[in-house]
Amino acid sequence: GVHNVYIHPSGDCTEAGRILVGQETGATYEFTEDDVGTLEFVCDVGSHCEDGMRVTVTVLARFTPAPTPAPTPGPTLEPTAVTTRNPGI
């Protein structure tokens, strides 16, 4: 059948303020930092939304790891000469 995709800021099937994602099946959407939170994607064809053709997506903030600190240099070791005695040689 025919479908479309809208974001409904209301979080339900209310069409006021809806945002068009695509007019047909196969629409794509790229999430941005402005989307952090909950988004309701719905199909507004006929009674599709009211019949349950909707999905709620929770968008999390992108995790940015803290920079890895530079390793702390350890003490400088001087080479040591080792003399062994083996009386059997």
PDB file of C-alpha atoms in Angstrom:
ATOM      1  CA  GLY A   1       0.000   0.000   0.000  1.00  0.00           C
ATOM      2  CA  VAL A   2       0.819   3.669   0.062  1.00  0.00           C
ATOM      3  CA  HIS A   3       2.666   5.081   3.074  1.00  0.00           C
ATOM      4  CA  ASN A   4       4.430   8.253   4.178  1.00  0.00           C
ATOM      5  CA  VAL A   5       6.578   9.150   7.171  1.00  0.00           C
ATOM      6  CA  TYR A   6       6.172  12.138   9.462  1.00  0.00           C
ATOM      7  CA  ILE A   7       7.645  13.097  12.815  1.00  0.00           C
ATOM      8  CA  HIS A   8       4.875  14.083  15.203  1.00  0.00           C
ATOM      9  CA  PRO A   9       6.280  16.386  17.920  1.00  0.00           C
ATOM     10  CA  SER A  10       3.065  15.787  19.890  1.00  0.00           C
ATOM     11  CA  GLY A  11       4.122  12.159  20.480  1.00  0.00           C
ATOM     12  CA  ASP A  12       0.710  10.928  19.289  1.00  0.00           C
ATOM     13  CA  CYS A  13      -1.340  10.989  16.068  1.00  0.00           C
ATOM     14  CA  THR A  14      -2.035  14.736  16.239  1.00  0.00           C
ATOM     15  CA  GLU A  15      -1.017  16.201  12.870  1.00  0.00           C
ATOM     16  CA  ALA A  16      -0.447  19.785  14.082  1.00  0.00           C
ATOM     17  CA  GLY A  17       3.251  20.701  13.780  1.00  0.00           C
ATOM     18  CA  ARG A  18       4.168  17.468  12.025  1.00  0.00           C
ATOM     19  CA  ILE A  19       7.438  17.311  10.055  1.00  0.00           C
ATOM     20  CA  LEU A  20       7.564  15.487   6.720  1.00  0.00           C
ATOM     21  CA  VAL A  21      10.322  12.870   6.443  1.00  0.00           C
ATOM     22  CA  GLY A  22       9.190  11.241   3.187  1.00  0.00           C
ATOM     23  CA  GLN A  23       6.146  10.894   0.926  1.00  0.00           C
ATOM     24  CA  GLU A  24       6.591   7.197   0.227  1.00  0.00           C
ATOM     25  CA  THR A  25       7.805   3.891   1.589  1.00  0.00           C
ATOM     26  CA  GLY A  26      11.596   3.784   1.925  1.00  0.00           C
ATOM     27  CA  ALA A  27      12.049   7.305   3.301  1.00  0.00           C
ATOM     28  CA  THR A  28      15.273   7.847   5.239  1.00  0.00           C
ATOM     29  CA  TYR A  29      16.122  10.176   8.095  1.00  0.00           C
ATOM     30  CA  GLU A  30      19.518  11.176   9.489  1.00  0.00           C
ATOM     31  CA  PHE A  31      19.514  11.975  13.201  1.00  0.00           C
ATOM     32  CA  THR A  32      21.259  15.107  14.450  1.00  0.00           C
ATOM     33  CA  GLU A  33      22.177  16.438  17.878  1.00  0.00           C
ATOM     34  CA  ASP A  34      18.951  18.486  17.761  1.00  0.00           C
ATOM     35  CA  ASP A  35      17.011  15.195  17.833  1.00  0.00           C
ATOM     36  CA  VAL A  36      18.279  14.085  21.255  1.00  0.00           C
ATOM     37  CA  GLY A  37      15.219  12.934  23.171  1.00  0.00           C
ATOM     38  CA  THR A  38      12.126  11.096  21.957  1.00  0.00           C
ATOM     39  CA  LEU A  39      10.778  11.223  18.395  1.00  0.00           C
ATOM     40  CA  GLU A  40       7.500   9.728  17.167  1.00  0.00           C
ATOM     41  CA  PHE A  41       7.598   8.555  13.525  1.00  0.00           C
ATOM     42  CA  VAL A  42       4.172   7.861  12.014  1.00  0.00           C
ATOM     43  CA  CYS A  43       2.380   7.098   8.774  1.00  0.00           C
ATOM     44  CA  ASP A  44      -0.403   9.655   8.182  1.00  0.00           C
ATOM     45  CA  VAL A  45      -2.095   7.851   5.286  1.00  0.00           C
ATOM     46  CA  GLY A  46      -5.733   7.235   6.205  1.00  0.00           C
ATOM     47  CA  SER A  47      -5.994   5.877   9.741  1.00  0.00           C
ATOM     48  CA  HIS A  48      -2.564   4.175   9.700  1.00  0.00           C
ATOM     49  CA  CYS A  49      -1.288   6.142  12.721  1.00  0.00           C
ATOM     50  CA  GLU A  50      -4.452   5.488  14.736  1.00  0.00           C
ATOM     51  CA  ASP A  51      -4.194   1.813  13.760  1.00  0.00           C
ATOM     52  CA  GLY A  52      -0.677   1.628  15.229  1.00  0.00           C
ATOM     53  CA  MET A  53       1.634   2.357  12.294  1.00  0.00           C
ATOM     54  CA  ARG A  54       3.974   4.444  14.404  1.00  0.00           C
ATOM     55  CA  VAL A  55       7.250   4.003  16.212  1.00  0.00           C
ATOM     56  CA  THR A  56       8.846   5.912  19.081  1.00  0.00           C
ATOM     57  CA  VAL A  57      12.615   6.373  18.864  1.00  0.00           C
ATOM     58  CA  THR A  58      14.841   7.576  21.702  1.00  0.00           C
ATOM     59  CA  VAL A  59      17.875   9.451  20.437  1.00  0.00           C
ATOM     60  CA  LEU A  60      20.850   9.584  22.800  1.00  0.00           C
ATOM     61  CA  ALA A  61      23.562  12.220  22.809  1.00  0.00           C
ATOM     62  CA  ARG A  62      26.737  11.164  21.058  1.00  0.00           C
ATOM     63  CA  PHE A  63      29.336   9.934  23.516  1.00  0.00           C
ATOM     64  CA  THR A  64      32.620  11.761  23.164  1.00  0.00           C
ATOM     65  CA  PRO A  65      35.321  10.027  25.184  1.00  0.00           C
ATOM     66  CA  ALA A  66      37.739  12.175  27.139  1.00  0.00           C
ATOM     67  CA  PRO A  67      41.125  12.491  25.474  1.00  0.00           C
ATOM     68  CA  THR A  68      43.645   9.871  26.523  1.00  0.00           C
ATOM     69  CA  PRO A  69      46.316  11.521  28.645  1.00  0.00           C
ATOM     70  CA  ALA A  70      49.894  11.239  27.440  1.00  0.00           C
ATOM     71  CA  PRO A  71      51.857   8.578  29.297  1.00  0.00           C
ATOM     72  CA  THR A  72      53.962   9.859  32.184  1.00  0.00           C
ATOM     73  CA  PRO A  73      57.626   9.108  31.553  1.00  0.00           C
ATOM     74  CA  GLY A  74      59.129   6.786  34.131  1.00  0.00           C
ATOM     75  CA  PRO A  75      62.614   7.001  35.618  1.00  0.00           C
ATOM     76  CA  THR A  76      65.518   6.580  33.226  1.00  0.00           C
ATOM     77  CA  LEU A  77      67.420   3.363  33.912  1.00  0.00           C
ATOM     78  CA  GLU A  78      71.156   3.114  33.400  1.00  0.00           C
ATOM     79  CA  PRO A  79      72.568  -0.137  32.015  1.00  0.00           C
ATOM     80  CA  THR A  80      74.199  -2.284  34.627  1.00  0.00           C
ATOM     81  CA  ALA A  81      77.076  -4.691  34.004  1.00  0.00           C
ATOM     82  CA  VAL A  82      76.620  -8.043  35.668  1.00  0.00           C
ATOM     83  CA  THR A  83      79.563 -10.325  36.261  1.00  0.00           C
ATOM     84  CA  THR A  84      78.939 -13.928  37.158  1.00  0.00           C
ATOM     85  CA  ARG A  85      81.494 -16.393  38.368  1.00  0.00           C
ATOM     86  CA  ASN A  86      81.179 -20.006  37.697  1.00  0.00           C
ATOM     87  CA  PRO A  87      84.121 -21.866  39.165  1.00  0.00           C
ATOM     88  CA  GLY A  88      83.226 -24.940  37.135  1.00  0.00           C
ATOM     89  CA  ILE A  89      84.204 -23.372  33.810  1.00  0.00           C
TER      90      ILE A  89
END
